[in-house]
Amino acid sequence: MAGAAIEFEGVSKWFGNHQVLTDIDLAIVPGEVVVVCGPSGSGKSTLIRCVNGLEPFQRGDLVVLGDSLASAGVRMPALRTRVGMVFQSFNLFPHMTVLENITLAPVRVRGLSATEAEKTARTLLERVRIPDKAGNYPANLSGGQQQRVAIARALAMQPKIMLFDEPTSALDPEMINEVLDVMTDLAKEGMTMMVVTHEMGFARRVAHRVVFMDAGRVVEEAKPEAFFAAPKSDRAKDFLSKILSH
Amino acid sequence: MSYQFKWSVLWSGQSGGWLLQGVATTLAISGLAWILAVGLGILAGAARTVPWRPLRLAGTFYVEFFRNVPLLVWMFFWYFGVPPLLPRGVQDWLFNHSAEFWAGMFALGVYHGARMSEVIRSGINSIPRTQFEASVAMGLTTFQAYRLIIVPIALRLIVPPATNESLNLLKNSSVALTISVAELTFQTRQVETYTAKAIEALTAGTLIYLVLCVSIAWIMARVERRFAIPGLIARGG
Ligand SMILES: Nc1ncnc2c1ncn2[C@@H]1O[C@H](COP(=O)(O)OP(=O)(O)OP(=O)(O)O)[C@@H](O)[C@H]1O
Ligand SMILES: [Mg+2]
């Protein structure tokens, strides 16, 4: 598809002889927010980790912002500056303050001056609504605050795409919304987002499309209203009944 | 029992001077070897954890090779084995400039580097893999991720076992007396030979090693607290 930000073309991946992705075809246009859901072990994490090259794949091609990841010679560090990622376990660097976490890559990779980077970082901390935590160490923040710093840290590189792998799964329930709110803002600003999540409320409100995976395949993709009102496959029905019942 | 203690032999005559020189040499050879060992330990320890096989193999080869040959053999190797391979002029220069000191320093540093790298590797392995992934996901190269994130965190985690290994290095510096480095044990024996007062000389040597080791342990404990990662509780008082 011309103009896609991310395009999977028949991507297959194996861990040893265990196939975890099978013939994935999926195109995501700039500004689109796609929620990926499916049962545990269905390959959701593997799918989005392919987009920034954390997982290599063996067959097919994946074109990200015009770069084909299957072709030899694609420079991963350069690509990754344009694709931000937020992990389930936050992964802030524990020996650095919040400010140092956010300014590290802009200074070391983009070559910004410390002053410029700090200015951007402070703006981002306002955006994720924790302007007063710049000097704190990660250990002194709540989970929700840490995850918002992780989002700010990824945004500091001014990425064109943001990947989220279960960003709220490790959070206490009362902190989930503060993170989802930041993600909602981001979506409204037009960020291209791929979000693995079981937060179906978020999917309903924010996603443009829901992708349902099972056993390494994309089983269903639809607009959220359609997906939640009438999932086509039995596996999706089964999955939704389990996830919405609690 | 007819042994007559005579502690004054330790400060009369040349004994005191010899012991002081011994301490200075022990500190010099151990200090330089320690720097070498930590440097090699970081390089080899990190190499063994990177996602690139040739580098991992090189690291493994270094560690297994140097760790599994006795230190004494390395001392002989660097002192008797290596100089003949060097050009004549370099050999002459070396033997006029304490060749035994440099040979001993290299043997000690390279041997303990192999052991230190195991400590550093276990530190790196205790860091969740996702820290590395988060680093490269921001666009850092593998080298930058190690230099800025992985190694700095690992070093903070391994201070206690690294202290242990540092004390072993200090104590093992006494092996250098076999290639005539005039370090503390060498000088202790010299005092013993000249004064025929073995117990006094050896007691002095023992106490000096004890003081050195306790001081190092104390300094390292302070370093550990100074650089502790917030949220991880540093051990020790
Ligand atoms: N490093 C690995 N080595 C071997 N197998 C792996 C590895 N990572 C994942 N797998 C396997 O690949 C399959 C897909 O895993 P993946 O983590 O992508 O699933 P997921 O949909 O994200 O699951 P979850 O909801 O539990 O996070 C699973 O069968 C898993 O066991
Ligand atoms: Mg997952």
Coordinates of C-alpha atoms and ligand atoms in Angstrom, one line a residue:
Chain A
M1 CA 0.0 0.0 0.0
A2 CA 1.5 3.3 -1.0
G3 CA 2.0 5.7 1.8
A4 CA 1.8 3.2 4.6
A5 CA 3.9 3.9 7.7
I6 CA 4.2 0.2 8.5
E7 CA 3.6 -2.5 6.1
F8 CA 3.9 -6.2 6.8
E9 CA 4.1 -8.3 3.6
G10 CA 3.7 -12.0 4.2
V11 CA 5.9 -11.9 7.3
S12 CA 6.7 -15.2 8.9
K13 CA 8.8 -15.8 12.0
W14 CA 10.1 -18.9 13.8
F15 CA 11.8 -19.4 17.1
G16 CA 13.8 -22.5 16.3
N17 CA 11.2 -24.7 14.5
H18 CA 8.3 -23.2 16.4
Q19 CA 6.5 -20.8 14.0
V20 CA 5.2 -17.8 15.9
L21 CA 4.1 -15.5 13.0
T22 CA 2.5 -16.9 9.9
D23 CA 2.1 -14.8 6.7
I24 CA 1.2 -11.5 8.3
D25 CA -0.2 -8.9 5.9
L26 CA -1.0 -5.7 7.6
A27 CA -0.7 -2.0 6.6
I28 CA -0.9 0.9 8.9
V29 CA -1.2 4.4 7.6
P30 CA 0.3 7.5 9.1
G31 CA -1.8 8.8 12.0
E32 CA -3.6 5.5 12.4
V33 CA -4.0 3.9 15.9
V34 CA -4.2 0.1 15.8
V35 CA -4.9 -2.0 18.8
V36 CA -3.6 -5.5 18.7
C37 CA -5.3 -8.1 20.9
G38 CA -5.5 -11.8 21.2
P39 CA -4.8 -14.6 23.7
S40 CA -1.5 -15.1 25.5
G41 CA 1.2 -16.5 23.3
S42 CA -0.6 -15.5 20.1
G43 CA 2.4 -13.5 18.9
K44 CA 1.3 -9.9 19.7
S45 CA 4.6 -8.9 21.3
T46 CA 6.6 -10.6 18.6
L47 CA 4.6 -8.8 15.9
I48 CA 5.3 -5.3 17.2
R49 CA 8.9 -6.1 18.2
C50 CA 9.5 -6.9 14.5
V51 CA 8.6 -3.3 13.6
N52 CA 11.7 -1.8 15.4
G53 CA 13.9 -4.8 14.7
L54 CA 14.0 -6.2 18.2
E55 CA 13.0 -9.5 16.6
P56 CA 14.3 -10.6 13.2
F57 CA 11.9 -12.5 10.9
Q58 CA 12.7 -15.1 8.4
R59 CA 10.3 -14.6 5.5
G60 CA 8.4 -11.8 3.8
D61 CA 9.1 -8.1 4.2
L62 CA 8.3 -5.4 6.6
V63 CA 8.5 -1.8 5.4
V64 CA 8.8 0.8 8.1
L65 CA 8.7 4.5 7.1
G66 CA 10.0 3.5 3.7
D67 CA 12.8 1.2 4.9
S68 CA 12.6 -2.5 4.1
L69 CA 13.7 -4.4 7.1
A70 CA 14.3 -7.6 5.0
S71 CA 16.9 -5.9 2.9
A72 CA 20.5 -6.2 4.1
G73 CA 22.1 -3.0 5.2
V74 CA 19.2 -1.2 6.9
R75 CA 20.7 0.7 9.8
M76 CA 18.7 -0.3 12.8
P77 CA 19.8 2.5 15.2
A78 CA 18.8 5.1 12.6
L79 CA 15.4 3.4 12.1
R80 CA 14.8 3.1 15.8
T81 CA 15.2 6.8 16.4
R82 CA 12.0 7.2 14.3
V83 CA 10.1 4.4 16.1
G84 CA 9.6 4.8 19.8
M85 CA 8.7 1.9 22.0
V86 CA 7.1 1.6 25.4
F87 CA 7.4 -1.7 27.3
Q88 CA 5.2 -3.4 29.9
S89 CA 7.9 -3.2 32.5
F90 CA 8.7 0.6 32.0
N91 CA 12.5 -0.1 31.7
L92 CA 13.6 3.2 32.9
F93 CA 17.4 3.3 33.6
P94 CA 17.5 3.0 37.4
H95 CA 20.9 4.7 37.9
M96 CA 19.7 7.9 36.1
T97 CA 17.2 10.6 37.1
V98 CA 14.1 11.1 35.2
L99 CA 15.7 14.0 33.3
E100 CA 18.8 12.0 32.5
N101 CA 16.6 9.1 31.2
I102 CA 14.8 11.5 28.8
T103 CA 17.8 13.5 27.6
L104 CA 20.2 10.5 27.1
A105 CA 19.2 9.5 23.5
P106 CA 18.6 13.1 22.2
V107 CA 22.1 14.0 23.4
R108 CA 24.0 10.8 22.5
V109 CA 22.2 9.9 19.3
R110 CA 20.7 13.1 17.9
G111 CA 23.6 15.2 19.1
L112 CA 21.5 17.9 20.8
S113 CA 23.2 20.1 23.4
A114 CA 22.4 19.3 27.0
T115 CA 20.4 22.6 27.4
E116 CA 18.3 22.0 24.3
A117 CA 17.6 18.4 25.4
E118 CA 16.7 19.5 28.9
K119 CA 14.3 22.1 27.5
T120 CA 12.5 19.5 25.4
A121 CA 12.5 17.0 28.3
R122 CA 10.8 19.5 30.6
T123 CA 8.1 20.3 28.0
L124 CA 7.5 16.5 27.6
L125 CA 7.2 16.1 31.3
E126 CA 4.5 18.7 31.3
R127 CA 2.8 16.9 28.5
V128 CA 2.8 13.6 30.5
R129 CA 1.7 15.6 33.6
I130 CA 4.6 15.1 35.9
P131 CA 6.6 18.4 35.5
D132 CA 7.9 18.2 39.1
K133 CA 9.6 14.8 38.9
A134 CA 12.6 15.7 36.7
G135 CA 15.2 15.2 39.5
N136 CA 13.7 12.0 40.9
Y137 CA 15.1 8.5 40.4
P138 CA 12.8 5.9 38.9
A139 CA 12.6 4.0 42.1
N140 CA 11.0 6.9 43.8
L141 CA 8.1 7.1 41.3
S142 CA 4.9 5.1 41.2
G143 CA 4.4 2.7 38.4
G144 CA 2.0 5.0 36.5
Q145 CA 4.6 7.9 36.8
Q146 CA 7.4 5.6 35.6
Q147 CA 5.4 4.6 32.6
R148 CA 4.6 8.2 31.7
V149 CA 8.3 9.0 32.0
A150 CA 8.9 6.1 29.6
I151 CA 6.5 7.6 27.2
A152 CA 8.2 11.0 27.5
R153 CA 11.6 9.4 27.0
A154 CA 10.4 7.7 23.7
L155 CA 8.8 11.0 22.5
A156 CA 12.0 12.9 23.1
M157 CA 13.4 11.4 19.9
Q158 CA 10.5 12.8 18.0
P159 CA 9.5 9.5 16.6
K160 CA 7.0 9.1 13.7
I161 CA 5.6 5.8 15.1
M162 CA 5.0 4.7 18.7
L163 CA 4.8 1.0 19.7
F164 CA 3.2 0.0 23.0
D165 CA 3.5 -3.5 24.4
E166 CA 0.9 -3.9 27.1
P167 CA 1.8 -0.5 28.7
T168 CA -0.7 -0.8 31.5
S169 CA -0.5 -4.5 32.3
A170 CA 2.0 -4.1 35.1
L171 CA 0.1 -1.2 36.7
D172 CA -2.2 -1.1 39.7
P173 CA -5.8 -0.5 38.5
E174 CA -5.9 3.1 39.9
M175 CA -2.9 4.1 37.7
I176 CA -4.1 2.7 34.4
N177 CA -6.1 5.7 33.4
E178 CA -3.3 8.2 33.9
V179 CA -1.3 6.3 31.3
L180 CA -4.1 5.7 28.9
D181 CA -5.0 9.4 29.1
V182 CA -1.5 10.3 27.9
M183 CA -1.8 7.8 25.1
T184 CA -5.2 9.2 24.1
D185 CA -3.7 12.7 23.9
L186 CA -0.9 11.3 21.7
A187 CA -3.4 9.6 19.4
K188 CA -5.4 12.8 19.1
E189 CA -2.3 14.7 18.1
G190 CA -2.0 12.3 15.1
M191 CA 0.7 9.9 16.2
T192 CA 0.9 6.6 14.4
M193 CA 0.4 4.0 17.1
M194 CA 0.5 0.2 17.4
V195 CA -0.8 -0.8 20.8
V196 CA -0.9 -4.3 22.3
T197 CA -3.4 -4.0 25.1
H198 CA -6.3 -5.7 26.7
E199 CA -7.9 -2.3 27.6
M200 CA -10.9 -2.7 25.5
G201 CA -12.3 0.7 26.6
F202 CA -9.3 2.3 25.2
A203 CA -9.6 0.3 22.0
R204 CA -13.2 1.4 21.7
R205 CA -12.6 5.1 22.3
V206 CA -9.2 5.6 20.6
A207 CA -8.4 2.9 18.1
H208 CA -9.2 3.3 14.4
R209 CA -8.8 -0.4 13.9
V210 CA -8.6 -3.5 16.0
V211 CA -6.4 -6.4 15.0
F212 CA -7.2 -9.8 16.5
M213 CA -4.4 -12.4 16.6
D214 CA -4.4 -16.1 17.4
A215 CA -1.7 -18.6 17.0
G216 CA 0.6 -16.4 15.0
R217 CA -2.0 -15.2 12.5
V218 CA -4.1 -12.1 12.1
V219 CA -7.5 -13.7 12.4
E220 CA -9.6 -10.6 12.2
E221 CA -9.2 -6.8 11.6
A222 CA -12.1 -4.4 11.9
K223 CA -13.2 -1.0 13.1
P224 CA -13.6 -1.2 16.9
E225 CA -17.4 -0.7 16.8
A226 CA -17.8 -3.6 14.4
F227 CA -15.3 -5.8 16.2
F228 CA -16.9 -5.4 19.6
A229 CA -20.5 -5.5 18.3
A230 CA -20.1 -8.6 16.1
P231 CA -16.8 -10.4 16.0
K232 CA -16.7 -12.6 13.0
S233 CA -14.6 -15.5 14.1
D234 CA -15.4 -17.9 16.9
R235 CA -12.0 -17.4 18.4
A236 CA -12.5 -13.7 18.7
K237 CA -16.0 -14.2 20.2
D238 CA -14.5 -16.6 22.7
F239 CA -11.6 -14.2 23.5
L240 CA -14.0 -11.2 24.0
S241 CA -16.3 -13.2 26.2
K242 CA -13.4 -14.0 28.5
I243 CA -11.9 -10.6 28.6
L244 CA -15.1 -8.6 29.0
S245 CA -16.5 -10.8 31.6
H246 CA -14.2 -9.6 34.3
Chain B
M1 CA 61.0 -23.2 74.8
S2 CA 64.1 -21.0 74.4
Y3 CA 62.9 -18.7 71.6
Q4 CA 63.7 -15.1 72.5
F5 CA 61.3 -12.6 71.1
K6 CA 63.0 -9.5 69.9
W7 CA 60.5 -7.2 68.2
S8 CA 63.0 -4.3 68.0
V9 CA 64.6 -6.1 65.0
L10 CA 61.6 -4.7 63.0
W11 CA 62.6 -1.1 63.3
S12 CA 66.4 -1.4 64.0
G13 CA 68.8 -1.6 61.2
Q14 CA 67.4 -1.8 57.6
S15 CA 64.3 -3.8 58.5
G16 CA 61.9 -0.9 58.7
G17 CA 63.1 0.5 55.4
W18 CA 62.8 -2.8 53.7
L19 CA 59.2 -3.4 54.9
L20 CA 58.2 0.1 53.8
Q21 CA 59.6 -0.5 50.3
G22 CA 57.8 -3.8 50.3
V23 CA 54.5 -2.2 51.0
A24 CA 55.2 0.5 48.4
T25 CA 56.0 -2.2 45.8
T26 CA 53.0 -4.3 46.7
L27 CA 50.7 -1.3 46.4
A28 CA 52.2 -0.3 43.1
I29 CA 52.1 -3.7 41.4
S30 CA 48.6 -4.5 42.8
G31 CA 47.3 -1.0 41.9
L32 CA 48.5 -1.2 38.3
A33 CA 47.4 -4.8 37.9
W34 CA 44.0 -3.9 39.4
I35 CA 43.5 -1.2 36.7
L36 CA 44.5 -3.7 34.0
A37 CA 42.3 -6.4 35.5
V38 CA 39.2 -4.2 35.8
G39 CA 39.7 -2.9 32.2
L40 CA 40.1 -6.4 30.8
G41 CA 37.3 -7.7 33.0
I42 CA 34.8 -5.2 31.7
L43 CA 35.8 -5.8 28.1
A44 CA 35.8 -9.6 28.4
G45 CA 32.8 -9.8 30.7
A46 CA 30.7 -7.6 28.4
A47 CA 32.0 -9.4 25.3
R48 CA 30.6 -12.6 26.6
T49 CA 27.1 -11.2 26.8
V50 CA 26.7 -9.4 23.5
P51 CA 24.4 -10.6 20.7
W52 CA 27.4 -11.4 18.4
R53 CA 28.9 -14.8 18.5
P54 CA 32.6 -14.1 17.5
L55 CA 33.0 -11.6 20.3
R56 CA 31.4 -14.0 22.8
L57 CA 33.8 -16.7 21.7
A58 CA 36.8 -14.4 22.0
G59 CA 35.8 -13.4 25.5
T60 CA 35.3 -17.0 26.5
F61 CA 38.7 -18.0 25.1
Y62 CA 40.5 -15.3 27.1
V63 CA 38.7 -16.2 30.3
E64 CA 39.2 -19.9 30.1
F65 CA 42.7 -19.7 28.9
F66 CA 44.0 -17.4 31.6
R67 CA 41.9 -18.5 34.5
N68 CA 42.8 -22.2 34.2
V69 CA 46.5 -21.8 34.2
P70 CA 48.1 -21.2 37.7
L71 CA 49.2 -17.7 38.4
L72 CA 52.8 -18.9 39.1
V73 CA 53.0 -20.2 35.6
W74 CA 51.9 -16.9 34.1
M75 CA 54.5 -15.1 36.2
F76 CA 57.2 -17.3 34.7
F77 CA 55.7 -16.9 31.3
W78 CA 55.8 -13.2 31.3
Y79 CA 59.2 -13.0 33.0
F80 CA 61.2 -15.8 31.3
G81 CA 59.1 -16.5 28.2
V82 CA 58.1 -13.1 26.8
P83 CA 61.3 -11.0 26.9
P84 CA 63.4 -13.3 24.6
L85 CA 60.7 -12.7 21.9
L86 CA 61.3 -9.0 22.0
P87 CA 64.0 -7.1 20.1
R88 CA 67.5 -7.1 21.7
G89 CA 67.3 -3.3 22.5
V90 CA 64.0 -3.6 24.2
Q91 CA 65.2 -6.6 26.2
D92 CA 68.3 -4.6 27.5
W93 CA 66.1 -1.7 28.3
L94 CA 63.6 -3.9 30.2
F95 CA 66.2 -5.6 32.3
N96 CA 67.6 -2.2 33.3
H97 CA 64.1 -1.0 34.2
S98 CA 62.7 -3.7 36.6
A99 CA 61.6 -6.2 34.0
E100 CA 60.4 -8.4 36.9
F101 CA 58.0 -5.7 38.1
W102 CA 56.3 -5.3 34.7
A103 CA 56.2 -9.1 34.1
G104 CA 54.6 -9.6 37.5
M105 CA 52.2 -6.7 36.9
F106 CA 51.0 -8.2 33.6
A107 CA 50.7 -11.7 34.9
L108 CA 48.7 -10.5 37.9
G109 CA 46.5 -8.1 35.8
V110 CA 45.8 -10.5 33.0
Y111 CA 45.1 -13.5 35.3
H112 CA 42.8 -11.5 37.5
G113 CA 41.2 -9.8 34.5
A114 CA 39.9 -13.2 33.5
R115 CA 38.5 -13.8 37.0
M116 CA 37.1 -10.2 37.3
S117 CA 35.3 -10.7 33.9
E118 CA 33.3 -13.6 35.4
V119 CA 32.2 -11.2 38.2
I120 CA 31.2 -8.6 35.7
R121 CA 29.5 -11.0 33.4
S122 CA 27.3 -12.3 36.2
G123 CA 26.5 -8.6 37.0
I124 CA 25.4 -8.0 33.4
N125 CA 23.4 -11.2 33.4
S126 CA 21.5 -10.2 36.4
I127 CA 20.2 -7.1 34.6
P128 CA 16.9 -7.8 32.9
R129 CA 17.3 -8.2 29.1
T130 CA 14.6 -5.6 28.6
Q131 CA 17.0 -2.9 29.8
F132 CA 19.2 -3.6 26.8
E133 CA 16.2 -3.7 24.6
A134 CA 15.0 -0.3 25.9
S135 CA 18.4 1.1 25.2
V136 CA 18.7 0.1 21.6
A137 CA 15.0 0.8 21.0
M138 CA 15.8 4.5 21.5
G139 CA 18.5 4.4 18.8
L140 CA 21.6 3.7 20.9
T141 CA 24.1 1.3 19.2
T142 CA 25.0 -1.9 21.0
F143 CA 28.3 -0.3 22.0
Q144 CA 26.5 2.8 23.4
A145 CA 24.0 0.7 25.3
Y146 CA 26.8 -1.2 27.0
R147 CA 28.9 1.9 27.7
L148 CA 26.1 4.1 29.0
I149 CA 23.6 1.7 30.5
I150 CA 24.5 -2.0 30.9
V151 CA 28.1 -1.7 32.2
P152 CA 27.4 1.3 34.6
I153 CA 24.5 -0.7 36.1
A154 CA 26.5 -3.9 36.3
L155 CA 29.4 -2.2 38.0
R156 CA 27.1 -0.8 40.7
L157 CA 25.7 -4.3 41.4
I158 CA 29.0 -6.1 41.7
V159 CA 30.9 -4.1 44.2
P160 CA 30.9 -6.8 46.9
P161 CA 32.2 -9.7 44.7
A162 CA 34.6 -7.3 43.0
T163 CA 36.0 -6.4 46.4
N164 CA 36.6 -10.0 47.1
E165 CA 38.4 -10.4 43.8
S166 CA 40.5 -7.2 44.5
L167 CA 41.6 -8.6 47.8
N168 CA 42.6 -11.9 46.1
L169 CA 44.6 -9.8 43.6
L170 CA 46.4 -8.0 46.4
K171 CA 47.2 -11.2 48.2
N172 CA 48.3 -13.0 45.0
S173 CA 50.8 -10.2 44.3
S174 CA 53.0 -12.1 46.8
V175 CA 53.5 -14.7 44.1
A176 CA 55.7 -12.1 42.3
L177 CA 58.4 -12.8 44.8
T178 CA 59.2 -16.0 42.7
I179 CA 60.4 -13.7 39.9
S180 CA 62.3 -11.5 42.5
V181 CA 59.9 -8.6 42.7
A182 CA 60.8 -7.0 46.0
E183 CA 57.3 -6.8 47.3
L184 CA 56.1 -7.2 50.8
T185 CA 56.5 -10.9 51.2
F186 CA 59.9 -10.8 49.6
Q187 CA 61.0 -8.1 52.0
T188 CA 59.5 -9.9 55.0
R189 CA 61.7 -12.9 54.1
Q190 CA 64.7 -10.7 53.7
V191 CA 64.1 -9.3 57.2
E192 CA 63.8 -12.9 58.5
T193 CA 67.0 -13.9 56.8
Y194 CA 69.1 -11.0 58.1
T195 CA 67.7 -11.0 61.7
A196 CA 67.0 -14.7 62.1
K197 CA 63.8 -13.6 63.8
A198 CA 61.1 -15.5 61.7
I199 CA 58.1 -15.0 64.0
E200 CA 58.7 -11.2 64.3
A201 CA 59.2 -10.8 60.6
L202 CA 56.2 -12.9 59.6
T203 CA 54.0 -11.2 62.2
A204 CA 54.9 -7.9 60.7
G205 CA 54.1 -9.0 57.2
T206 CA 50.9 -10.6 58.2
L207 CA 49.7 -7.5 60.1
I208 CA 50.6 -5.2 57.1
Y209 CA 48.6 -7.4 54.7
L210 CA 45.7 -7.4 57.2
V211 CA 45.7 -3.6 57.4
L212 CA 45.9 -3.3 53.6
C213 CA 43.0 -5.7 53.1
V214 CA 40.8 -4.1 55.7
S215 CA 41.4 -0.6 54.3
I216 CA 40.5 -1.7 50.8
A217 CA 37.3 -3.4 52.0
W218 CA 36.4 -0.2 53.8
I219 CA 37.1 2.0 50.8
M220 CA 35.0 -0.4 48.5
A221 CA 32.1 -0.3 51.0
R222 CA 32.1 3.5 50.8
V223 CA 32.2 3.3 47.0
E224 CA 29.3 0.9 47.0
R225 CA 27.2 3.3 49.1
R226 CA 28.2 6.3 47.2
F227 CA 27.2 4.8 43.8
A228 CA 24.3 2.6 45.0
I229 CA 21.3 2.6 42.6
P230 CA 18.4 4.4 44.3
G231 CA 15.8 1.8 45.4
L232 CA 18.4 -1.0 45.8
I233 CA 19.5 -1.2 49.4
A234 CA 23.2 -1.2 49.8
R235 CA 24.6 -3.8 52.1
G236 CA 27.0 -3.0 54.9
G237 CA 26.8 -0.4 57.6
Ligands
LIG1 N1 12.6 -15.6 22.8 C1 11.8 -16.6 22.5 N2 12.2 -17.8 22.3 C2 11.4 -18.8 22.0 N3 10.0 -18.7 21.9 C3 9.5 -17.5 22.2 C4 10.4 -16.3 22.5 N4 9.6 -15.3 22.7 C5 8.3 -15.7 22.5 N5 8.3 -17.0 22.2 C6 7.1 -17.8 21.8 O1 6.4 -17.1 20.7 C7 5.0 -17.2 20.9 C8 4.5 -15.8 20.8 O2 4.9 -15.0 21.9 P1 4.5 -13.5 22.2 O3 5.3 -13.1 23.3 O4 4.7 -12.8 20.9 O5 3.0 -13.7 22.5 P2 2.0 -12.6 23.1 O6 0.8 -12.6 22.2 O7 2.7 -11.3 23.2 O8 1.6 -13.2 24.5 P3 1.3 -12.4 25.9 O9 -0.1 -12.0 25.8 O10 1.5 -13.5 26.9 O11 2.3 -11.3 26.0 C9 4.8 -17.9 22.2 O12 4.5 -19.2 21.9 C10 6.0 -17.8 22.9 O13 6.2 -18.9 23.8
MG2 MG 3.3 -10.1 24.9

